[in-house]
Amino acid sequence: MRQRERNPWIRFPKYDEEFNGRLALGAPAKSRCQHSYAHSDGARWMLESRLGLFLQDLEHLAAEGERRDREQELVEAERRRRWYAAIAQAREQQIDQQRAKVLAEQLSAWNQAAEIRAFCQAARARTGNAPIPASEAEWLQWAEAYAARLDPLHHALVTPPNPPASREVLRELAKVDACAYPWPFDADGRWVLPQEQPTEPNSWSQPHSARNRLRPCQQDRGEGTFMRRS
């Protein structure tokens, strides 16, 4: 219409194609990189004699389309595998950092308890055979009791609980888009996507609710919560 307004003297065809008495069949290309196929009546043949070639072209197009789809599926599957592997590795790193922090605190408490005991022993030894004053004895008794409470070896050692599988924390550790795929952890930090289970899940277990599918990035404000759909 704009060309007609700018050039009113030019005659534009009413239709994109004008009837010329020849039949034509074609398979248009979906993109610039794809070859289009077309057959029509010619000077030396009729369209009916070219149907075999046209069907061959359609089969070729279908095969090419299937090949491209398979390639895209393989690329997407590899991208998905790498994403979940990065998230699993980040989770292991997060748990290691948490446990290393607890271990460092235990070592510090253990050393402090040992120093307190050594201090109390030295305080008692300095008096020799002389009796210790009551006030000093009370103080040393409290210090030794405090060292016992402080010493992590005074009771059985247990593995500390894992931290929440925070989307924000794991995103920073993995350096990936945390919303690219369904989040694999539940509110307790357990892996809940069996089809994406990491090779060596040493730090979490899989609950019976793993059959539920998760929508990516459908989280509440609460830490570790998620939305499910059957």
Short mmCIF file of C-alpha atoms in Angstrom, two decimals:
data_model
loop_
_atom_site.label_atom_id
_atom_site.label_comp_id
_atom_site.label_asym_id
_atom_site.label_seq_id
_atom_site.Cartn_x
_atom_site.Cartn_y
_atom_site.Cartn_z
CA MET A 1 0.00 0.00 0.00
CA ARG A 2 2.84 2.40 0.78
CA GLN A 3 4.48 1.69 -2.56
CA ARG A 4 1.14 2.29 -4.29
CA GLU A 5 0.80 5.65 -2.52
CA ARG A 6 4.36 6.66 -3.39
CA ASN A 7 4.16 5.39 -6.98
CA PRO A 8 0.51 5.66 -8.16
CA TRP A 9 1.52 5.20 -11.81
CA ILE A 10 2.95 1.71 -11.30
CA ARG A 11 0.55 -1.21 -11.81
CA PHE A 12 0.80 -3.73 -9.00
CA PRO A 13 -0.50 -7.31 -9.45
CA LYS A 14 -3.65 -8.22 -7.58
CA TYR A 15 -2.18 -11.49 -6.34
CA ASP A 16 1.32 -12.60 -5.42
CA GLU A 17 1.14 -15.33 -8.05
CA GLU A 18 -0.66 -15.17 -11.38
CA PHE A 19 -2.26 -18.18 -13.06
CA ASN A 20 -0.21 -19.47 -15.98
CA GLY A 21 -1.75 -22.90 -16.50
CA ARG A 22 1.13 -24.79 -14.87
CA LEU A 23 0.87 -26.84 -11.69
CA ALA A 24 3.58 -26.51 -9.03
CA LEU A 25 4.38 -28.15 -5.70
CA GLY A 26 7.01 -27.00 -3.28
CA ALA A 27 8.50 -27.45 0.17
CA PRO A 28 9.52 -24.01 1.37
CA ALA A 29 12.56 -23.52 3.56
CA LYS A 30 12.02 -22.71 7.23
CA SER A 31 15.19 -20.65 7.43
CA ARG A 32 17.81 -19.05 5.22
CA CYS A 33 20.16 -21.95 5.89
CA GLN A 34 17.64 -24.55 4.68
CA HIS A 35 17.23 -25.47 1.02
CA SER A 36 13.75 -25.20 -0.49
CA TYR A 37 12.38 -27.73 -2.99
CA ALA A 38 9.88 -27.01 -5.77
CA HIS A 39 8.68 -28.88 -8.86
CA SER A 40 6.25 -27.73 -11.54
CA ASP A 41 5.13 -28.33 -15.10
CA GLY A 42 7.92 -27.67 -17.56
CA ALA A 43 8.39 -27.46 -21.28
CA ARG A 44 9.45 -31.14 -21.47
CA TRP A 45 7.64 -32.75 -18.54
CA MET A 46 4.48 -32.64 -16.50
CA LEU A 47 4.34 -32.26 -12.75
CA GLU A 48 3.08 -35.83 -12.37
CA SER A 49 6.36 -37.16 -13.75
CA ARG A 50 8.29 -35.23 -11.09
CA LEU A 51 6.33 -36.45 -8.07
CA GLY A 52 8.94 -39.12 -7.32
CA LEU A 53 11.68 -36.51 -7.13
CA PHE A 54 9.46 -34.30 -5.03
CA LEU A 55 8.83 -37.11 -2.54
CA GLN A 56 12.55 -37.77 -2.37
CA ASP A 57 13.08 -34.11 -1.57
CA LEU A 58 10.46 -34.30 1.20
CA GLU A 59 12.18 -37.36 2.67
CA HIS A 60 15.48 -35.51 2.56
CA LEU A 61 13.91 -32.54 4.33
CA ALA A 62 12.41 -34.81 6.98
CA ALA A 63 15.72 -36.58 7.55
CA GLU A 64 17.53 -33.25 7.85
CA GLY A 65 14.93 -32.01 10.29
CA GLU A 66 15.27 -35.13 12.43
CA ARG A 67 19.04 -34.82 12.38
CA ARG A 68 18.90 -31.19 13.51
CA ASP A 69 16.40 -32.08 16.23
CA ARG A 70 18.67 -34.86 17.51
CA GLU A 71 21.64 -32.51 17.53
CA GLN A 72 19.67 -29.90 19.44
CA GLU A 73 18.48 -32.53 21.91
CA LEU A 74 22.05 -33.73 22.47
CA VAL A 75 23.27 -30.16 22.96
CA GLU A 76 20.46 -29.42 25.41
CA ALA A 77 21.03 -32.70 27.28
CA GLU A 78 24.72 -31.90 27.64
CA ARG A 79 23.95 -28.36 28.78
CA ARG A 80 21.49 -29.73 31.33
CA ARG A 81 23.97 -32.36 32.54
CA ARG A 82 26.70 -29.75 32.99
CA TRP A 83 24.30 -27.48 34.90
CA TYR A 84 23.27 -30.15 37.37
CA ALA A 85 26.88 -31.32 37.72
CA ALA A 86 27.89 -27.75 38.57
CA ILE A 87 25.07 -27.47 41.12
CA ALA A 88 26.04 -30.82 42.68
CA GLN A 89 29.67 -29.77 42.89
CA ALA A 90 28.68 -26.45 44.44
CA ARG A 91 26.58 -28.31 47.00
CA GLU A 92 29.57 -30.48 47.93
CA GLN A 93 31.68 -27.34 48.24
CA GLN A 94 29.05 -25.67 50.42
CA ILE A 95 28.88 -28.69 52.74
CA ASP A 96 32.68 -28.91 52.91
CA GLN A 97 32.90 -25.26 53.88
CA GLN A 98 30.25 -25.72 56.59
CA ARG A 99 31.98 -28.80 58.02
CA ALA A 100 35.40 -27.17 57.85
CA LYS A 101 34.02 -24.25 59.86
CA VAL A 102 32.59 -26.59 62.52
CA LEU A 103 35.85 -28.56 62.64
CA ALA A 104 37.86 -25.38 63.11
CA GLU A 105 35.56 -24.37 65.96
CA GLN A 106 35.99 -27.78 67.58
CA LEU A 107 39.77 -27.60 67.27
CA SER A 108 39.77 -24.14 68.82
CA ALA A 109 37.57 -25.32 71.71
CA TRP A 110 39.73 -28.43 72.21
CA ASN A 111 42.94 -26.37 72.35
CA GLN A 112 41.33 -23.88 74.70
CA ALA A 113 40.16 -26.68 76.99
CA ALA A 114 43.65 -28.20 77.00
CA GLU A 115 45.16 -24.82 77.88
CA ILE A 116 42.69 -24.32 80.72
CA ARG A 117 43.52 -27.76 82.14
CA ALA A 118 47.24 -27.04 81.87
CA PHE A 119 46.68 -23.72 83.60
CA CYS A 120 44.76 -25.34 86.45
CA GLN A 121 47.39 -28.04 86.82
CA ALA A 122 50.15 -25.44 86.99
CA ALA A 123 48.16 -23.43 89.55
CA ARG A 124 47.77 -26.47 91.80
CA ALA A 125 51.41 -27.48 91.40
CA ARG A 126 52.79 -24.10 92.37
CA THR A 127 51.60 -24.47 95.98
CA GLY A 128 53.48 -27.73 96.42
CA ASN A 129 52.21 -29.60 99.44
CA ALA A 130 50.60 -26.52 100.93
CA PRO A 131 46.78 -26.44 100.93
CA ILE A 132 45.11 -24.27 98.28
CA PRO A 133 43.03 -21.38 99.57
CA ALA A 134 39.30 -21.99 99.40
CA SER A 135 38.61 -19.14 96.98
CA GLU A 136 41.35 -20.32 94.62
CA ALA A 137 40.20 -23.91 94.81
CA GLU A 138 36.66 -22.83 93.95
CA TRP A 139 37.95 -20.88 90.96
CA LEU A 140 40.08 -23.76 89.68
CA GLN A 141 37.18 -26.18 90.15
CA TRP A 142 34.93 -23.98 88.02
CA ALA A 143 37.68 -23.59 85.37
CA GLU A 144 38.14 -27.37 85.12
CA ALA A 145 34.38 -27.89 84.82
CA TYR A 146 34.24 -25.23 82.12
CA ALA A 147 37.07 -26.94 80.23
CA ALA A 148 35.11 -30.20 80.34
CA ARG A 149 32.04 -28.50 78.91
CA LEU A 150 34.17 -26.75 76.30
CA ASP A 151 36.07 -29.85 75.18
CA PRO A 152 34.38 -31.43 72.10
CA LEU A 153 36.01 -34.76 72.96
CA HIS A 154 34.14 -34.83 76.26
CA HIS A 155 31.17 -36.27 74.34
CA ALA A 156 30.63 -38.30 71.15
CA LEU A 157 31.40 -36.52 67.90
CA VAL A 158 28.68 -36.38 65.25
CA THR A 159 28.58 -35.07 61.71
CA PRO A 160 27.11 -31.56 61.75
CA PRO A 161 23.83 -31.05 59.86
CA ASN A 162 24.10 -29.86 56.30
CA PRO A 163 23.30 -26.21 55.59
CA PRO A 164 20.17 -25.33 53.58
CA ALA A 165 20.61 -25.78 49.83
CA SER A 166 20.17 -22.07 49.21
CA ARG A 167 19.67 -21.13 45.58
CA GLU A 168 21.57 -17.88 46.10
CA VAL A 169 24.56 -19.53 47.80
CA LEU A 170 24.88 -22.33 45.26
CA ARG A 171 24.50 -19.87 42.40
CA GLU A 172 27.50 -17.94 43.67
CA LEU A 173 29.54 -21.11 44.12
CA ALA A 174 28.60 -22.69 40.79
CA LYS A 175 28.66 -19.45 38.76
CA VAL A 176 25.55 -20.50 36.82
CA ASP A 177 22.00 -19.27 36.31
CA ALA A 178 20.16 -20.79 39.26
CA CYS A 179 16.82 -20.64 37.42
CA ALA A 180 17.88 -22.43 34.24
CA TYR A 181 16.39 -25.80 35.24
CA PRO A 182 14.17 -27.22 38.01
CA TRP A 183 15.84 -26.87 41.41
CA PRO A 184 17.04 -30.33 42.53
CA PHE A 185 16.87 -29.82 46.33
CA ASP A 186 13.96 -29.85 48.73
CA ALA A 187 13.56 -27.76 51.89
CA ASP A 188 15.80 -30.18 53.81
CA GLY A 189 18.62 -29.89 51.28
CA ARG A 190 18.05 -33.36 49.83
CA TRP A 191 18.35 -34.15 46.12
CA VAL A 192 14.84 -34.81 44.76
CA LEU A 193 15.36 -35.26 41.01
CA PRO A 194 16.31 -38.92 40.44
CA GLN A 195 16.87 -38.45 36.71
CA GLU A 196 19.51 -35.82 37.48
CA GLN A 197 21.09 -37.65 40.44
CA PRO A 198 24.82 -36.79 40.74
CA THR A 199 27.35 -39.58 40.31
CA GLU A 200 28.56 -39.55 43.93
CA PRO A 201 25.86 -38.04 46.19
CA ASN A 202 27.91 -38.39 49.39
CA SER A 203 26.31 -35.50 51.25
CA TRP A 204 22.58 -35.89 50.82
CA SER A 205 19.89 -38.56 50.55
CA GLN A 206 16.93 -38.95 48.24
CA PRO A 207 13.40 -38.99 49.75
CA HIS A 208 10.30 -40.76 48.43
CA SER A 209 8.99 -37.43 47.15
CA ALA A 210 11.58 -37.55 44.35
CA ARG A 211 8.86 -38.47 41.90
CA ASN A 212 7.54 -34.91 42.07
CA ARG A 213 8.69 -32.57 39.36
CA LEU A 214 9.78 -29.04 40.16
CA ARG A 215 9.33 -25.87 38.20
CA PRO A 216 12.50 -23.83 37.77
CA CYS A 217 12.79 -20.81 40.01
CA GLN A 218 9.27 -21.18 41.51
CA GLN A 219 10.52 -20.48 45.04
CA ASP A 220 8.87 -18.69 47.91
CA ARG A 221 10.69 -16.11 49.93
CA GLY A 222 11.47 -18.77 52.53
CA GLU A 223 14.85 -20.49 52.30
CA GLY A 224 14.82 -23.83 50.52
CA THR A 225 11.07 -23.96 49.76
CA PHE A 226 9.78 -24.91 46.32
CA MET A 227 6.67 -25.46 44.25
CA ARG A 228 5.61 -28.91 43.07
CA ARG A 229 3.44 -30.22 40.34
CA SER A 230 2.35 -33.77 39.66
#
